Structure formats: structure tokens, C-alpha cells
Coordinates of C-alpha atoms and ligand atoms in Angstrom, one line a residue:
M1 CA 93.3 132.2 136.6
T2 CA 92.7 136.2 136.2
D3 CA 94.3 138.4 133.4
E4 CA 96.2 140.4 136.1
P5 CA 99.9 140.3 135.7
P6 CA 101.3 138.4 138.6
D7 CA 102.1 139.8 142.0
R8 CA 105.7 139.6 142.1
F9 CA 107.7 138.9 145.7
D10 CA 111.4 138.7 147.1
V11 CA 110.7 135.0 148.2
A12 CA 107.9 132.6 147.9
V13 CA 107.8 129.9 151.1
I14 CA 106.3 126.8 149.9
G15 CA 105.0 125.4 153.1
A16 CA 103.7 127.0 156.7
G17 CA 104.7 124.1 159.4
M18 CA 107.4 125.4 161.4
A19 CA 110.0 126.0 158.9
G20 CA 107.9 127.5 156.3
M21 CA 106.9 129.8 159.3
A22 CA 110.4 130.3 160.1
A23 CA 111.8 130.7 156.6
A24 CA 108.5 134.0 156.1
L25 CA 109.4 135.2 159.6
F26 CA 113.5 135.6 159.0
A27 CA 112.8 136.4 155.3
A28 CA 110.3 139.6 156.7
E29 CA 113.0 140.2 159.5
R30 CA 115.4 140.9 156.7
G31 CA 113.6 143.4 154.7
L32 CA 112.5 140.8 152.2
S33 CA 108.7 140.9 150.9
C34 CA 107.8 137.3 151.2
I35 CA 104.6 135.1 150.0
Q36 CA 103.9 132.0 152.3
V37 CA 102.1 128.9 150.9
G38 CA 100.1 126.7 152.6
N39 CA 98.7 124.7 155.7
G40 CA 99.3 124.9 159.7
G41 CA 101.8 121.3 158.7
G42 CA 102.1 120.0 162.1
I43 CA 102.5 122.7 164.5
L44 CA 98.7 121.9 165.5
F45 CA 99.9 118.5 166.7
A46 CA 102.6 119.8 168.5
S47 CA 103.3 121.2 172.2
G48 CA 104.8 124.2 172.1
L49 CA 107.5 123.1 173.4
L50 CA 110.7 124.1 171.3
D51 CA 113.3 120.9 171.1
L52 CA 116.8 122.2 169.5
L53 CA 118.4 118.9 170.1
G54 CA 118.2 116.2 172.9
V55 CA 119.2 112.8 171.9
Q56 CA 122.6 112.3 170.3
P57 CA 123.5 109.5 169.0
T58 CA 120.1 108.4 168.3
A59 CA 121.2 104.9 168.4
E60 CA 122.8 105.0 172.1
R61 CA 119.5 107.5 172.9
R62 CA 121.5 109.5 175.2
L63 CA 120.3 112.8 176.4
W64 CA 122.3 115.6 176.4
R65 CA 121.9 119.0 179.5
S66 CA 123.6 121.1 176.7
P67 CA 122.0 121.5 173.3
Y68 CA 125.4 123.4 172.5
E69 CA 127.2 120.3 173.4
A70 CA 125.4 118.0 171.8
L71 CA 125.4 119.9 168.3
A72 CA 129.6 119.5 168.7
A73 CA 129.1 115.6 169.7
L74 CA 126.5 115.8 166.2
A75 CA 129.1 117.8 164.2
L76 CA 131.6 114.9 165.1
D77 CA 129.6 111.9 164.4
E78 CA 127.2 112.9 161.8
P79 CA 128.5 116.4 159.4
G80 CA 126.3 115.6 157.1
H81 CA 123.5 116.4 159.4
P82 CA 121.5 119.2 158.6
L83 CA 121.6 121.4 161.8
A84 CA 125.9 120.1 161.8
R85 CA 125.8 122.5 158.9
V86 CA 124.7 125.6 160.8
E87 CA 127.0 128.0 162.2
V88 CA 126.1 127.9 166.0
P89 CA 126.1 131.9 166.4
S90 CA 123.7 131.6 163.8
I91 CA 121.3 128.7 165.3
R92 CA 121.4 131.0 168.6
A93 CA 120.4 133.9 166.1
A94 CA 118.0 132.3 164.6
F95 CA 115.8 130.6 168.2
E96 CA 116.4 133.9 170.1
T97 CA 114.9 136.2 167.1
M98 CA 111.7 133.6 166.7
V99 CA 110.8 133.8 171.0
T100 CA 111.2 137.4 170.9
C101 CA 108.8 137.4 168.0
L102 CA 106.8 134.9 169.5
G103 CA 106.7 136.8 172.6
A104 CA 105.5 139.8 170.5
A105 CA 102.7 137.9 169.4
G106 CA 101.8 137.1 173.1
L107 CA 103.2 134.2 173.9
R108 CA 106.4 134.4 176.0
Y109 CA 108.9 131.6 176.5
A110 CA 111.5 131.3 179.2
P111 CA 114.8 132.9 178.5
L112 CA 116.6 130.1 176.2
G113 CA 120.4 130.2 177.8
D114 CA 122.5 127.3 176.9
S115 CA 120.3 124.1 178.7
N116 CA 118.1 121.7 177.7
R117 CA 115.5 121.8 180.3
S118 CA 112.7 118.8 181.5
V119 CA 109.4 119.3 181.1
L120 CA 106.2 116.4 182.2
T121 CA 104.4 115.2 179.5
A122 CA 100.3 113.7 179.3
I123 CA 101.7 110.8 180.0
G124 CA 103.8 111.2 182.8
T125 CA 106.9 111.2 180.9
I126 CA 109.7 113.3 181.3
K127 CA 110.7 115.3 177.7
T128 CA 114.4 117.0 177.0
T129 CA 113.3 120.3 175.3
Y130 CA 115.3 123.4 174.6
G131 CA 112.3 126.8 174.4
V132 CA 109.2 126.2 177.3
P133 CA 106.4 128.7 177.5
L134 CA 106.8 130.6 180.1
S135 CA 103.4 129.0 181.1
M136 CA 105.2 125.4 181.4
V137 CA 108.3 126.8 183.1
A138 CA 107.5 126.2 186.9
G139 CA 107.1 122.7 186.0
V140 CA 110.6 122.2 185.3
E141 CA 111.8 123.6 188.6
A142 CA 109.2 121.4 190.1
L143 CA 110.8 118.5 187.9
N144 CA 114.2 119.0 189.0
V145 CA 113.5 119.5 192.8
R146 CA 110.3 117.5 193.3
P147 CA 109.0 119.4 196.5
P148 CA 105.0 118.4 197.7
C149 CA 103.4 119.4 194.6
L150 CA 99.6 118.9 193.5
L151 CA 98.7 118.0 189.8
V152 CA 94.7 118.7 189.1
D153 CA 92.9 117.6 186.0
F154 CA 89.2 118.4 185.1
R155 CA 86.4 115.4 184.8
G156 CA 85.8 114.6 181.4
L157 CA 89.2 115.7 179.8
R158 CA 89.6 112.8 178.7
E159 CA 93.7 114.6 176.8
F160 CA 95.0 114.4 180.6
S161 CA 94.6 112.1 183.3
A162 CA 96.8 113.7 186.9
R163 CA 96.4 110.4 188.0
Q164 CA 98.2 108.4 185.0
I165 CA 100.8 111.1 185.6
A166 CA 101.7 110.3 189.6
A167 CA 101.3 107.2 188.9
T168 CA 104.2 107.3 186.2
L169 CA 106.7 108.5 188.1
G170 CA 105.6 106.2 191.2
D171 CA 108.3 106.5 194.2
R172 CA 110.3 109.0 192.4
W173 CA 108.0 111.9 193.3
P174 CA 106.8 111.2 196.8
G175 CA 105.6 114.4 197.3
L176 CA 103.2 114.5 194.5
R177 CA 99.3 114.5 194.9
H178 CA 97.0 114.4 192.1
R179 CA 93.0 115.7 192.7
R180 CA 90.3 115.8 190.2
I181 CA 87.7 118.5 189.9
E182 CA 84.6 119.6 188.0
F183 CA 85.3 122.4 185.7
P184 CA 83.2 125.2 187.1
G185 CA 79.9 125.8 184.6
C186 CA 80.5 121.7 182.8
E187 CA 79.1 119.7 185.7
A188 CA 76.2 118.2 183.4
L189 CA 78.9 117.5 180.9
P190 CA 79.9 113.8 180.1
E191 CA 83.0 114.9 177.8
L192 CA 85.1 118.1 177.8
Y193 CA 87.5 119.7 175.1
A194 CA 90.8 121.3 175.9
A195 CA 90.3 124.4 174.2
H196 CA 86.4 124.9 174.9
L197 CA 88.3 125.1 178.6
A198 CA 91.4 127.5 177.4
R199 CA 88.7 130.0 176.2
A200 CA 86.4 129.7 179.2
L201 CA 89.4 130.8 181.5
E202 CA 90.0 133.8 179.8
I203 CA 86.4 134.5 181.6
G204 CA 87.2 136.5 184.7
E205 CA 84.2 134.6 186.8
T206 CA 85.0 131.0 185.1
R207 CA 88.7 131.6 186.4
A208 CA 87.3 133.0 189.5
R209 CA 85.3 130.2 190.2
T210 CA 88.0 127.4 189.2
I211 CA 90.9 129.3 191.6
E212 CA 88.2 128.9 194.5
R213 CA 87.7 124.7 193.8
L214 CA 91.4 124.5 193.6
K215 CA 92.7 126.1 196.6
P216 CA 91.4 123.8 199.4
L217 CA 93.0 121.1 197.9
L218 CA 96.4 123.2 198.2
E219 CA 97.2 121.9 201.8
D220 CA 101.4 121.8 201.6
A221 CA 101.8 121.8 197.2
H222 CA 105.1 124.0 196.4
A223 CA 103.6 124.2 193.2
V224 CA 100.7 123.3 191.6
G225 CA 99.9 121.6 187.4
L226 CA 97.0 121.5 185.7
P227 CA 96.7 120.7 182.1
A228 CA 97.4 123.2 179.4
V229 CA 94.3 124.8 179.1
L230 CA 95.4 128.7 180.5
G231 CA 93.7 130.5 178.2
L232 CA 94.6 130.5 174.1
A233 CA 95.0 134.5 173.1
R234 CA 95.5 135.3 176.5
V235 CA 97.7 132.7 178.2
G236 CA 100.0 135.3 180.3
E237 CA 96.8 136.9 181.8
V238 CA 95.7 133.4 182.5
H239 CA 98.4 132.0 183.8
A240 CA 99.4 134.9 186.0
A241 CA 95.4 135.1 187.9
F242 CA 96.0 131.3 188.6
E243 CA 99.1 132.0 190.6
A244 CA 98.3 134.9 192.1
G245 CA 95.1 133.5 193.2
L246 CA 96.8 130.3 194.3
G247 CA 99.9 132.0 196.0
V248 CA 101.9 129.5 194.5
P249 CA 104.0 128.4 191.1
V250 CA 101.1 127.0 188.3
F251 CA 102.7 125.1 185.5
E252 CA 101.1 123.8 182.6
I253 CA 101.4 120.1 181.2
P254 CA 101.0 119.9 177.4
T255 CA 97.7 117.7 176.5
M256 CA 97.2 115.4 174.1
P257 CA 97.6 116.5 170.8
T258 CA 95.6 119.1 169.4
S259 CA 96.6 120.2 172.3
V260 CA 96.0 124.2 173.0
P261 CA 100.0 125.3 173.6
G262 CA 100.3 123.7 169.7
L263 CA 97.2 126.0 168.8
R264 CA 98.4 128.9 170.7
L265 CA 102.1 128.6 168.7
L266 CA 100.2 128.2 165.6
A267 CA 98.3 131.6 166.1
A268 CA 101.3 133.4 167.2
L269 CA 103.2 132.4 164.4
E270 CA 100.7 133.2 161.8
S271 CA 100.0 136.8 163.7
A272 CA 104.2 136.7 163.8
V273 CA 104.6 136.4 160.1
S274 CA 101.2 138.6 159.6
A275 CA 102.3 141.5 161.7
R276 CA 105.7 142.0 159.4
G277 CA 103.6 142.2 156.2
V278 CA 103.9 138.4 154.7
I279 CA 101.4 137.6 152.4
R280 CA 99.5 134.3 153.6
R281 CA 97.9 132.1 151.2
H282 CA 97.0 129.4 154.2
Q283 CA 94.2 127.5 152.2
A284 CA 96.0 127.0 148.9
T285 CA 98.7 125.0 147.8
V286 CA 101.4 125.5 144.8
R287 CA 100.6 123.3 142.0
A288 CA 103.4 124.0 139.7
L289 CA 106.5 126.0 139.8
A290 CA 108.6 126.9 136.9
F291 CA 111.7 128.5 136.8
D292 CA 112.7 130.9 134.2
R293 CA 117.0 131.0 134.0
D294 CA 116.9 134.3 131.8
E295 CA 114.5 136.0 134.1
G296 CA 116.3 134.5 137.4
A297 CA 112.5 134.4 138.1
A298 CA 110.3 131.2 139.7
T299 CA 106.3 131.5 138.8
L300 CA 104.0 129.4 141.5
D301 CA 100.7 128.3 140.5
L302 CA 98.1 128.5 143.2
E303 CA 94.7 126.2 143.8
G304 CA 92.6 126.7 146.5
V305 CA 92.4 129.9 146.1
P306 CA 89.2 131.5 144.1
G307 CA 90.2 131.8 140.4
G308 CA 93.5 130.4 141.1
E309 CA 96.4 132.6 141.4
R310 CA 99.7 132.9 139.8
V311 CA 102.6 135.0 141.5
V312 CA 106.3 135.7 140.8
A313 CA 109.4 135.1 143.0
R314 CA 113.0 135.7 143.0
A315 CA 114.0 133.4 145.4
V316 CA 111.4 130.0 146.5
V317 CA 111.8 128.1 149.6
L318 CA 110.7 124.7 150.1
A319 CA 109.3 123.8 153.6
T320 CA 106.9 120.8 152.7
G321 CA 107.7 118.6 155.2
R322 CA 107.8 115.0 154.9
F323 CA 105.2 112.0 154.7
T324 CA 102.9 114.2 156.3
G325 CA 103.1 117.5 155.3
R326 CA 103.3 116.0 151.1
G327 CA 106.7 116.8 150.6
L328 CA 107.7 113.6 150.0
T329 CA 105.2 110.7 148.8
A330 CA 106.1 106.7 149.0
D331 CA 104.8 104.3 146.1
R332 CA 105.8 100.4 146.4
G333 CA 109.2 100.7 144.8
Q334 CA 110.5 104.7 146.1
V335 CA 110.3 107.9 147.6
R336 CA 109.4 111.0 145.6
E337 CA 109.6 114.7 146.4
S338 CA 105.8 115.7 145.5
L339 CA 105.9 119.0 144.2
L340 CA 109.1 119.1 141.4
G341 CA 110.0 115.9 141.3
L342 CA 113.6 116.6 142.9
P343 CA 116.1 113.5 143.2
V344 CA 115.4 112.2 146.9
R345 CA 118.1 110.5 148.9
Q346 CA 116.8 107.0 150.2
P347 CA 117.5 103.5 150.8
V348 CA 118.9 101.4 147.8
S349 CA 115.1 99.2 147.7
R350 CA 111.8 99.0 149.6
E351 CA 113.1 96.4 152.0
S352 CA 115.8 98.1 153.4
W353 CA 113.3 101.0 154.3
H354 CA 112.7 99.8 157.9
Q355 CA 114.2 97.4 160.1
S356 CA 112.5 94.0 161.6
D357 CA 112.0 95.8 164.9
F358 CA 109.9 98.3 165.1
L359 CA 111.2 99.9 167.9
A360 CA 115.0 99.3 167.0
S361 CA 117.3 102.5 168.9
S362 CA 119.5 103.4 165.4
G363 CA 116.0 104.1 163.7
H364 CA 114.7 103.6 160.0
A365 CA 116.7 104.1 157.1
I366 CA 113.5 105.7 155.2
N367 CA 112.9 108.2 158.0
R368 CA 116.7 110.0 157.1
A369 CA 115.4 109.7 153.4
G370 CA 115.3 113.6 152.0
L371 CA 116.1 116.0 149.5
E372 CA 120.5 116.6 149.6
T373 CA 121.5 120.3 149.0
D374 CA 124.8 121.8 147.9
G375 CA 126.5 124.0 150.7
A376 CA 123.7 126.8 149.9
W377 CA 121.0 124.8 151.0
R378 CA 119.7 124.4 146.8
P379 CA 118.4 121.3 146.2
L380 CA 120.3 119.5 143.9
D381 CA 119.2 117.9 140.7
A382 CA 120.5 114.1 139.3
S383 CA 123.8 115.5 138.1
G384 CA 124.7 116.8 141.6
K385 CA 124.2 120.8 140.5
P386 CA 121.4 123.3 142.2
V387 CA 118.4 122.7 140.4
W388 CA 117.8 126.6 140.0
P389 CA 119.7 129.3 141.7
R390 CA 117.7 130.7 144.0
L391 CA 115.6 127.4 145.1
F392 CA 116.7 126.8 148.4
A393 CA 115.0 123.9 151.0
V394 CA 114.9 124.2 154.8
G395 CA 113.1 121.9 157.5
S396 CA 112.1 118.1 157.4
I397 CA 111.8 117.5 154.0
L398 CA 116.1 117.5 154.3
A399 CA 118.3 114.6 153.9
H400 CA 119.9 112.8 156.6
Q401 CA 118.5 113.3 159.6
D402 CA 115.5 111.9 161.7
W403 CA 114.1 114.9 164.0
M404 CA 111.9 112.6 166.1
R405 CA 114.5 110.3 167.7
S406 CA 117.3 113.1 167.5
K407 CA 114.6 115.7 169.7
C408 CA 115.3 118.7 167.2
G409 CA 112.4 119.0 165.4
S410 CA 111.4 123.1 166.1
G411 CA 115.3 123.7 165.7
L412 CA 115.7 121.9 162.6
A413 CA 113.3 124.2 161.3
I414 CA 114.3 126.8 162.6
A415 CA 117.8 127.0 162.0
T416 CA 118.1 125.2 158.5
A417 CA 115.4 128.4 157.5
W418 CA 117.6 131.0 159.3
A419 CA 120.7 129.6 157.2
A420 CA 119.0 129.4 154.0
L421 CA 117.1 133.2 154.5
D422 CA 120.9 134.1 155.2
Q423 CA 121.8 132.8 151.5
V424 CA 118.9 134.1 150.0
A425 CA 119.5 137.6 151.4
R426 CA 123.0 137.6 149.9
Q427 CA 121.9 136.7 146.5
L428 CA 118.8 139.0 146.6
G429 CA 120.7 141.8 148.5
G430 CA 118.6 141.8 151.9
N431 CA 120.2 142.6 155.3
G432 CA 121.9 139.6 155.7
A433 CA 122.4 138.7 159.0
G434 CA 119.3 139.3 159.8
Ligands
LIG501 C1 102.8 115.3 166.6 C2 104.1 115.7 167.0 C3 104.6 116.5 167.6 C4 105.8 117.1 167.8 N1 106.1 117.7 168.8 C5 107.2 118.7 169.0 C6 107.4 119.2 169.6 O1 107.2 118.9 171.1 N2 108.9 120.1 169.9 C7 109.6 120.2 168.6 O2 110.6 120.9 168.8 N3 108.8 119.8 167.6 C8 107.3 118.9 167.6 N4 106.6 118.8 165.8 C9 107.6 119.1 165.4 C10 107.1 120.5 164.1 O3 106.1 120.9 164.6 C11 107.4 120.2 162.5 O4 106.4 119.7 162.4 C12 108.3 119.5 162.1 O5 109.6 120.4 162.9 C13 108.3 119.5 160.7 O6 108.7 120.4 159.9 P1 108.0 121.1 158.9 O7 108.3 122.4 158.9 O8 109.5 120.7 158.1 O9 107.2 120.0 157.9 P2 105.6 120.0 158.3 O10 104.9 120.6 159.7 O11 105.1 118.7 158.1 O12 105.5 121.5 157.2 C14 105.0 121.2 155.7 C15 104.1 122.3 155.6 O13 104.1 122.2 153.8 C16 102.6 122.4 152.8 N5 102.7 121.7 151.8 C17 103.0 120.3 151.2 N6 103.3 120.6 150.4 C18 102.9 122.4 149.6 C19 102.4 122.3 148.7 N7 102.8 122.2 147.2 N8 101.8 124.2 148.9 C20 101.7 124.1 150.2 N9 102.3 123.5 150.8 C21 102.5 122.7 150.8 C22 101.9 121.3 154.4 O14 100.8 122.0 153.7 C23 102.5 122.3 155.5 O15 102.2 123.0 155.7 C24 106.3 118.1 167.0 C25 105.2 117.4 165.5 C26 104.5 116.6 165.6 C27 103.7 115.7 164.0

């Protein structure tokens, strides 16, 4: 640790998954100085699709056409669910701000509207989601109408099989054909990787050769589906070139993780927060966090920075995720919060963590374990009081939700980050509503 006085910030965000990214972005949008610590979390494994709320109640696996009607049902069924505690206008504002910022960073989404959309997955199942990247949106229309359509994959790309998607959909989409082609310049390679293809398609000549190989396969196709490899940083340009070259709508289908859309989302979020002046420590973790009640400031000790680093912040947002993010850990007896040892709401005994049927539709109690907060998103200590007046918690570390089953991963992250940053701005005197 150096002898320099520590840098001081309005807000320190711990975590750089979807919740941490949203919190850093919304802090900067509110004019607050911000440092963010942590790596990209689950974003790398995500599909680029931004779920708001697809399933409610999870035990019935009821799918909703409108995420806002689903939210109304959630508020009645589970008023303690974190998403049910965020006002709908705030959720709308949070998503609009998020997709506007992503668009400015080069990753454009279709206008959000009031409806969920159905998209094809890499295994031919149908996923309900809310925010859809522009490069995938023609697939939503194709899936709705099911016209003659061509799916194409590339020999050697293991993460995606057009044949499997067509087989899974079977006679529910009779006009769906599939073909496999060689990726130009890779004819001798046994195995291909999505990120390499995406980079290669940013080169005009490779793109033109690929389009030429696709043209003779078109026949009566009204649309063409491809694995999500249409560029990394320049997806808009590559996608437009395919549509112009083929003369029909072209859509991407996310491949298995780690997918190119996940890489794009992470890159766009990193670029969006950096462009707004957020100081990022993406190789570092917070080793210790202490609160000075007199000064009204928190001190964070970072590791993973040469020589270590200490920073001081007036507010702290904990966005450290669950077990994979390492915000929560579990030993043989109980679930713990990793950084501060905060109380975790959890089943009374390990025996009740899981149901005997792994696929039970009601899910497992352990997935709803997490932090309890007060109405201002401040984690509570053992006596039920806020741990510190300006410590906030957002995203999947929160209790009373099972984001995987509800299909609300990004929604939970984005909405709670927005609501918590409203509270931060209110306390610090930023420009509140963003
Ligand atoms: C395979 C997969 C697919 C997904 N697909 C979708 C999808 O299609 N649509 C959708 O909406 N969502 C999807 N998600 C969910 C979404 O991307 C987020 O993972 C989820 O919303 C949880 O985000 P989070 O930020 O709360 O936690 P995480 O993503 O787990 O992030 C936690 C962060 O905290 C950091 N951290 C932990 N401890 C410390 C510390 N002491 N110091 C500093 N940093 C720390 C971690 O490094 C990480 O950056 C998917 C997730 C996964 C894993």
C-alpha cells in the first residue's frame, strides 16, 4: 500500500456483473463520481438478451407476454420480491437508460415497448425475454410468423447446430430448412470458435465471400438465421452488410456460452461506464471494507492492484452476486455473505436447501437465500437495522428471488441498481431521478 492519501469518490460499486455495471452507469448518469471494482461476472456467459420478467409464478411456469403484467402479478403473489419493490416507471426508466447507453456504445437494441419477445436458442428451444439486440430481432418476427426460413451453420463450429434447431422445432415450423457451409479461409481447420469468426467477419473480403456462399442456398427463404458471429465491435455494420447482400432479413441466434453476444454486452458496458468517467479496477477485488461512522465514509482495501490500493467513498453499492459471483459462499452448515459476514436470509437447515426432485418446478429454497434490505435497499444487521446508512445491495445477492426460474436476471440487476442509486443520490445530493 502506498503512503499517498486515498482517492475519494461519491460511490464505490463492488462487483462488475450486470448489477454492478448498471449501478456504476446509473451513478455516473446522476453526476456522482464512482469507482467500480470487480470483473465482468456472469455477463460473459449471458446471451445479450435482457430479461425483465418472463415467468410468474415459477411453480406454475406461467409465461407472460407482457413483463409489466407479470410484474403486477408478482406484486400480488410475492410483494417481498426485489423486483416487486421497484416502481414500474423506475423499471421503465432504468431499461430505457440502459439500452440508450448500450446503443451509444455500439450495441443497439430493438425499441423496448410493453411486450416480451420469443427468441430461438442454440438448442432450438424458445426463450422469453424483453430486450433484444437489433441483430437478433428479425428472428423474433420469423418465429412469430414461421415463413420459409433458412438456418445456416459453419462446419467445425461446435457451439451451434442448425440441424439440431430445425429438428427440435420439427413440424411446428415446416418451412424451416438448414444447411452447413465452410467458413471462408477455414476449410482446413477441424474446429472453429465463434469469437474468431466474429472478428473475421469484420473484414470486408471474408464477409463478401461468406455472403456469396449463402446466396445459392436462399431459394424461397424469407429470412436467414445464423449463429451469433456477425462481428464483435462492429455488429451493426456486419449485420447490415449481410441483409443488403442477401436481400432478406438476417438474424443471429445466440450460441452456447461463452457467446459473442456476451462478449459484446460486456465490452459495451465497459465502454459505457468508462465513457462516463467511472474509474474501473476490473482486475481487483475488495479485500476489506470498513465504515467510519463519524466521517460518514467507507474505506475499501483492494487487492489485485500492484502494491494494493485504498479508496474512500461516501456510499457503497454491494453487487457481488451469488455463489458464482462469490458474493455468497456456503459451507456444510450455512450460507454466508463473503465480504462483511452480513446476515443471510436462508433456510433453517441444510436439509431444506434443496428439494429431492432436482427439477421440481417450485425450485430450491437455497436459490432464494440472500440479503434482506430495508425499503432503501440497505442490508440489515442481525438486529434488523441498516448495517451502515449508505451501504446498499443490488442484483442477485438479494433474498426472495430466483432469477433463473423467473427469467428476470437483467431485470433484477438493472431495476434494483436504479432504485438503489435513487437512494444514493437522495442521500448524497446527486440529481436523483437520473
Ligand atoms: C450462463 C448465464 C446466462 C445468462 N443469461 C442471461 C440472459 O439471457 N438474460 C438475462 O437477462 N440475464 C442472463 N444472465 C444473468 C445475468 O447476466 C447476471 O448474471 C445476473 O443478472 C446476476 O448479476 P449480478 O451482477 O447480480 O451477479 P454476478 O454476475 O455474479 O456478478 C458479481 C460480481 O461481483 C464481483 N465480486 C464478488 N466479490 C467481490 C469482491 N470482494 N470485490 C470485487 N468484486 C467482487 C464478481 O467478480 C462479479 O463481478 C445469465 C447468467 C448466466 C450465468
